[in-house]
Amino acid sequence: MGMNDAAWRRHANPWSGWTRLLTGLPPLLLAVWSRVWLGWWALIPVALALAWIWLNPRAFRAPNHYDAWMSRAVLGERIWIEHRADLPTDHRLAGNALTWASVPGAVVTVWGLAVLWWEGVVFGAALTMLPKLWFCDRMVWIHEDWLRAGRAVPGMEGE
C-alpha cells in the first residue's frame, strides 16, 4: 500500500485498525454483489470500497500512545513486513500459517460472489476474517517480543 512512516503511525490509531478490519471487506463484498442490481455501474461502489481500503490507514491522526491492542497489532505487522527474516522461526511459521489459513475462506467467498450464493459469501468472509484476527494477535506478540529485545519499531525510533 506504499505507506510511509507517517501513514503507519496514523494507521496505528485503533480507530484506523478496527475500521479497516470491519469496514474494509464487507463493503467490498457488497459492492461486488451489487452488480446484480447495478450492472456495470457496480464498478463505482467497488472503486469507492477500494478507495476506502487505501485511504483508511491515512484517514486518522496518529494516536497519543501505542498501547492499545490494535495499535500493537499494526506496529507488529510493520515489523512482520519489514523484518520478517529477523524474527524467530515460530513467529515466521505462525504468521505464514495464519496468512495461508485465510485462503480457503477467500476461495469460498469468491465462489459465492461468482455464483451469487450469499451464504457462501458470508461463511467465506468469516473464514477469511477469523485467521486475520488471529494473525493480528500474533502481530501483537511479535511487537511485544521485538520491544522486549530492545529493538525500536521501524519508523518509531523517536517515539
PDB file of C-alpha atoms in Angstrom:
ATOM      1  CA  MET A   1       0.000   0.000   0.000  1.00  0.00           C
ATOM      2  CA  GLY A   2       3.040   2.256  -0.126  1.00  0.00           C
ATOM      3  CA  MET A   3       2.721   3.550   3.413  1.00  0.00           C
ATOM      4  CA  ASN A   4       5.409   5.845   4.779  1.00  0.00           C
ATOM      5  CA  ASP A   5       6.270   6.332   8.470  1.00  0.00           C
ATOM      6  CA  ALA A   6       3.517   8.919   8.956  1.00  0.00           C
ATOM      7  CA  ALA A   7       0.883   6.646   7.403  1.00  0.00           C
ATOM      8  CA  TRP A   8       1.962   3.735   9.608  1.00  0.00           C
ATOM      9  CA  ARG A   9       1.701   5.938  12.714  1.00  0.00           C
ATOM     10  CA  ARG A  10      -1.755   7.093  11.644  1.00  0.00           C
ATOM     11  CA  HIS A  11      -2.823   3.525  10.907  1.00  0.00           C
ATOM     12  CA  ALA A  12      -1.697   2.555  14.416  1.00  0.00           C
ATOM     13  CA  ASN A  13      -4.641   4.599  15.696  1.00  0.00           C
ATOM     14  CA  PRO A  14      -7.045   1.920  16.991  1.00  0.00           C
ATOM     15  CA  TRP A  15      -9.899   3.626  15.105  1.00  0.00           C
ATOM     16  CA  SER A  16      -7.990   3.090  11.869  1.00  0.00           C
ATOM     17  CA  GLY A  17      -7.168  -0.549  12.581  1.00  0.00           C
ATOM     18  CA  TRP A  18     -10.663  -1.510  13.708  1.00  0.00           C
ATOM     19  CA  THR A  19     -12.496   0.393  10.982  1.00  0.00           C
ATOM     20  CA  ARG A  20     -10.195  -1.112   8.374  1.00  0.00           C
ATOM     21  CA  LEU A  21     -10.917  -4.577   9.720  1.00  0.00           C
ATOM     22  CA  LEU A  22     -14.670  -4.048   9.986  1.00  0.00           C
ATOM     23  CA  THR A  23     -15.355  -1.764   7.027  1.00  0.00           C
ATOM     24  CA  GLY A  24     -12.806  -2.991   4.510  1.00  0.00           C
ATOM     25  CA  LEU A  25     -14.024  -6.391   3.336  1.00  0.00           C
ATOM     26  CA  PRO A  26     -17.826  -6.178   3.919  1.00  0.00           C
ATOM     27  CA  PRO A  27     -18.386  -3.058   1.764  1.00  0.00           C
ATOM     28  CA  LEU A  28     -16.174  -4.502  -0.956  1.00  0.00           C
ATOM     29  CA  LEU A  29     -18.177  -7.730  -0.981  1.00  0.00           C
ATOM     30  CA  LEU A  30     -21.455  -5.814  -1.054  1.00  0.00           C
ATOM     31  CA  ALA A  31     -20.124  -3.623  -3.858  1.00  0.00           C
ATOM     32  CA  VAL A  32     -19.214  -6.683  -5.945  1.00  0.00           C
ATOM     33  CA  TRP A  33     -22.598  -8.251  -5.174  1.00  0.00           C
ATOM     34  CA  SER A  34     -24.325  -5.032  -6.287  1.00  0.00           C
ATOM     35  CA  ARG A  35     -23.614  -5.982  -9.885  1.00  0.00           C
ATOM     36  CA  VAL A  36     -26.914  -7.876  -9.624  1.00  0.00           C
ATOM     37  CA  TRP A  37     -28.788  -4.576  -9.218  1.00  0.00           C
ATOM     38  CA  LEU A  38     -26.443  -2.083 -10.820  1.00  0.00           C
ATOM     39  CA  GLY A  39     -24.813  -3.974 -13.676  1.00  0.00           C
ATOM     40  CA  TRP A  40     -21.624  -2.246 -14.829  1.00  0.00           C
ATOM     41  CA  TRP A  41     -22.469   0.704 -12.557  1.00  0.00           C
ATOM     42  CA  ALA A  42     -21.351  -1.582  -9.715  1.00  0.00           C
ATOM     43  CA  LEU A  43     -17.801  -0.575 -10.624  1.00  0.00           C
ATOM     44  CA  ILE A  44     -18.486   2.732  -8.852  1.00  0.00           C
ATOM     45  CA  PRO A  45     -19.165   1.203  -5.413  1.00  0.00           C
ATOM     46  CA  VAL A  46     -16.282  -1.235  -5.988  1.00  0.00           C
ATOM     47  CA  ALA A  47     -13.966   1.714  -6.703  1.00  0.00           C
ATOM     48  CA  LEU A  48     -15.281   3.544  -3.618  1.00  0.00           C
ATOM     49  CA  ALA A  49     -14.715   0.482  -1.418  1.00  0.00           C
ATOM     50  CA  LEU A  50     -11.168   0.065  -2.753  1.00  0.00           C
ATOM     51  CA  ALA A  51     -10.540   3.791  -2.243  1.00  0.00           C
ATOM     52  CA  TRP A  52     -11.648   3.469   1.388  1.00  0.00           C
ATOM     53  CA  ILE A  53      -9.337   0.487   1.913  1.00  0.00           C
ATOM     54  CA  TRP A  54      -6.449   2.608   0.608  1.00  0.00           C
ATOM     55  CA  LEU A  55      -7.495   5.804   2.422  1.00  0.00           C
ATOM     56  CA  ASN A  56      -8.269   4.264   5.809  1.00  0.00           C
ATOM     57  CA  PRO A  57      -4.669   3.973   7.079  1.00  0.00           C
ATOM     58  CA  ARG A  58      -4.187   7.638   6.255  1.00  0.00           C
ATOM     59  CA  ALA A  59      -7.567   8.973   7.459  1.00  0.00           C
ATOM     60  CA  PHE A  60      -6.955   9.091  11.204  1.00  0.00           C
ATOM     61  CA  ARG A  61      -4.492  11.077  13.270  1.00  0.00           C
ATOM     62  CA  ALA A  62      -1.615   9.308  14.955  1.00  0.00           C
ATOM     63  CA  PRO A  63      -2.620   8.171  18.442  1.00  0.00           C
ATOM     64  CA  ASN A  64      -1.230   9.784  21.584  1.00  0.00           C
ATOM     65  CA  HIS A  65       0.041   6.394  22.731  1.00  0.00           C
ATOM     66  CA  TYR A  66       0.508   2.993  21.135  1.00  0.00           C
ATOM     67  CA  ASP A  67      -0.516   0.639  23.924  1.00  0.00           C
ATOM     68  CA  ALA A  68      -3.957  -0.344  22.547  1.00  0.00           C
ATOM     69  CA  TRP A  69      -4.193  -3.914  21.274  1.00  0.00           C
ATOM     70  CA  MET A  70      -4.931  -2.803  17.700  1.00  0.00           C
ATOM     71  CA  SER A  71      -2.085  -0.264  17.760  1.00  0.00           C
ATOM     72  CA  ARG A  72       0.332  -3.006  18.743  1.00  0.00           C
ATOM     73  CA  ALA A  73      -1.133  -5.290  16.053  1.00  0.00           C
ATOM     74  CA  VAL A  74      -0.500  -2.667  13.368  1.00  0.00           C
ATOM     75  CA  LEU A  75       3.032  -1.971  14.597  1.00  0.00           C
ATOM     76  CA  GLY A  76       3.703  -5.700  14.793  1.00  0.00           C
ATOM     77  CA  GLU A  77       2.509  -6.047  11.216  1.00  0.00           C
ATOM     78  CA  ARG A  78       5.004  -3.425  10.160  1.00  0.00           C
ATOM     79  CA  ILE A  79       7.762  -5.391  11.901  1.00  0.00           C
ATOM     80  CA  TRP A  80       6.436  -8.530  10.162  1.00  0.00           C
ATOM     81  CA  ILE A  81       6.562  -6.847   6.758  1.00  0.00           C
ATOM     82  CA  GLU A  82       9.933  -5.118   7.109  1.00  0.00           C
ATOM     83  CA  HIS A  83      11.918  -7.518   9.339  1.00  0.00           C
ATOM     84  CA  ARG A  84      10.412 -10.953   8.830  1.00  0.00           C
ATOM     85  CA  ALA A  85      13.815 -12.552   8.330  1.00  0.00           C
ATOM     86  CA  ASP A  86      14.930 -11.209  11.730  1.00  0.00           C
ATOM     87  CA  LEU A  87      12.020 -12.818  13.592  1.00  0.00           C
ATOM     88  CA  PRO A  88      12.221 -16.137  15.433  1.00  0.00           C
ATOM     89  CA  THR A  89      11.166 -19.163  13.424  1.00  0.00           C
ATOM     90  CA  ASP A  90       7.989 -19.732  15.445  1.00  0.00           C
ATOM     91  CA  HIS A  91       6.728 -16.228  14.606  1.00  0.00           C
ATOM     92  CA  ARG A  92       7.523 -16.669  10.921  1.00  0.00           C
ATOM     93  CA  LEU A  93       5.838 -20.077  10.764  1.00  0.00           C
ATOM     94  CA  ALA A  94       2.748 -18.917  12.666  1.00  0.00           C
ATOM     95  CA  GLY A  95       2.403 -15.741  10.611  1.00  0.00           C
ATOM     96  CA  ASN A  96       2.724 -17.652   7.348  1.00  0.00           C
ATOM     97  CA  ALA A  97       0.298 -20.360   8.503  1.00  0.00           C
ATOM     98  CA  LEU A  98      -2.297 -17.784   9.541  1.00  0.00           C
ATOM     99  CA  THR A  99      -1.914 -15.966   6.255  1.00  0.00           C
ATOM    100  CA  TRP A 100      -2.481 -19.202   4.338  1.00  0.00           C
ATOM    101  CA  ALA A 101      -5.343 -20.181   6.658  1.00  0.00           C
ATOM    102  CA  SER A 102      -7.417 -17.344   5.219  1.00  0.00           C
ATOM    103  CA  VAL A 103      -7.115 -18.700   1.660  1.00  0.00           C
ATOM    104  CA  PRO A 104      -9.927 -21.318   1.892  1.00  0.00           C
ATOM    105  CA  GLY A 105     -12.313 -18.652   3.139  1.00  0.00           C
ATOM    106  CA  ALA A 106     -11.272 -16.333   0.327  1.00  0.00           C
ATOM    107  CA  VAL A 107     -11.911 -19.101  -2.218  1.00  0.00           C
ATOM    108  CA  VAL A 108     -15.390 -19.751  -0.798  1.00  0.00           C
ATOM    109  CA  THR A 109     -16.088 -16.004  -0.780  1.00  0.00           C
ATOM    110  CA  VAL A 110     -15.030 -15.541  -4.400  1.00  0.00           C
ATOM    111  CA  TRP A 111     -17.039 -18.596  -5.443  1.00  0.00           C
ATOM    112  CA  GLY A 112     -20.070 -17.267  -3.569  1.00  0.00           C
ATOM    113  CA  LEU A 113     -19.727 -13.918  -5.334  1.00  0.00           C
ATOM    114  CA  ALA A 114     -19.336 -15.605  -8.715  1.00  0.00           C
ATOM    115  CA  VAL A 115     -22.465 -17.757  -8.387  1.00  0.00           C
ATOM    116  CA  LEU A 116     -24.453 -15.333  -6.186  1.00  0.00           C
ATOM    117  CA  TRP A 117     -24.516 -17.697  -3.211  1.00  0.00           C
ATOM    118  CA  TRP A 118     -24.890 -15.271  -0.295  1.00  0.00           C
ATOM    119  CA  GLU A 119     -24.403 -17.945   2.377  1.00  0.00           C
ATOM    120  CA  GLY A 120     -21.056 -18.816   0.797  1.00  0.00           C
ATOM    121  CA  VAL A 121     -20.041 -15.156   0.744  1.00  0.00           C
ATOM    122  CA  VAL A 122     -20.891 -14.709   4.432  1.00  0.00           C
ATOM    123  CA  PHE A 123     -19.359 -18.027   5.506  1.00  0.00           C
ATOM    124  CA  GLY A 124     -16.260 -17.485   3.369  1.00  0.00           C
ATOM    125  CA  ALA A 125     -15.798 -13.946   4.700  1.00  0.00           C
ATOM    126  CA  ALA A 126     -15.989 -15.284   8.253  1.00  0.00           C
ATOM    127  CA  LEU A 127     -13.451 -17.995   7.389  1.00  0.00           C
ATOM    128  CA  THR A 128     -11.218 -15.274   5.980  1.00  0.00           C
ATOM    129  CA  MET A 129     -11.592 -12.878   8.911  1.00  0.00           C
ATOM    130  CA  LEU A 130     -11.007 -15.348  11.756  1.00  0.00           C
ATOM    131  CA  PRO A 131      -7.422 -16.153  10.747  1.00  0.00           C
ATOM    132  CA  LYS A 132      -6.898 -12.409  10.152  1.00  0.00           C
ATOM    133  CA  LEU A 133      -7.883 -11.667  13.753  1.00  0.00           C
ATOM    134  CA  TRP A 134      -5.589 -14.443  14.973  1.00  0.00           C
ATOM    135  CA  PHE A 135      -2.864 -13.004  12.731  1.00  0.00           C
ATOM    136  CA  CYS A 136      -3.400  -9.603  14.393  1.00  0.00           C
ATOM    137  CA  ASP A 137      -2.970 -11.272  17.775  1.00  0.00           C
ATOM    138  CA  ARG A 138       0.301 -12.822  16.596  1.00  0.00           C
ATOM    139  CA  MET A 139       1.431  -9.378  15.417  1.00  0.00           C
ATOM    140  CA  VAL A 140       0.854  -8.062  18.955  1.00  0.00           C
ATOM    141  CA  TRP A 141       3.064 -10.875  20.232  1.00  0.00           C
ATOM    142  CA  ILE A 142       5.724 -10.014  17.636  1.00  0.00           C
ATOM    143  CA  HIS A 143       5.557  -6.349  18.668  1.00  0.00           C
ATOM    144  CA  GLU A 144       5.979  -7.220  22.352  1.00  0.00           C
ATOM    145  CA  ASP A 145       8.879  -9.603  21.697  1.00  0.00           C
ATOM    146  CA  TRP A 146      10.538  -7.005  19.452  1.00  0.00           C
ATOM    147  CA  LEU A 147      10.361  -4.343  22.156  1.00  0.00           C
ATOM    148  CA  ARG A 148      11.428  -6.807  24.856  1.00  0.00           C
ATOM    149  CA  ALA A 149      14.546  -7.475  22.771  1.00  0.00           C
ATOM    150  CA  GLY A 150      15.315  -3.738  22.963  1.00  0.00           C
ATOM    151  CA  ARG A 151      14.623  -3.038  19.305  1.00  0.00           C
ATOM    152  CA  ALA A 152      12.796   0.012  18.004  1.00  0.00           C
ATOM    153  CA  VAL A 153       9.726  -0.373  15.843  1.00  0.00           C
ATOM    154  CA  PRO A 154      10.576   0.759  12.295  1.00  0.00           C
ATOM    155  CA  GLY A 155       9.700   4.410  11.784  1.00  0.00           C
ATOM    156  CA  MET A 156       9.021   4.892  15.501  1.00  0.00           C
ATOM    157  CA  GLU A 157      12.588   5.379  16.698  1.00  0.00           C
ATOM    158  CA  GLY A 158      11.899   8.818  18.172  1.00  0.00           C
ATOM    159  CA  GLU A 159       8.640   7.875  19.903  1.00  0.00           C
TER     160      GLU A 159
END
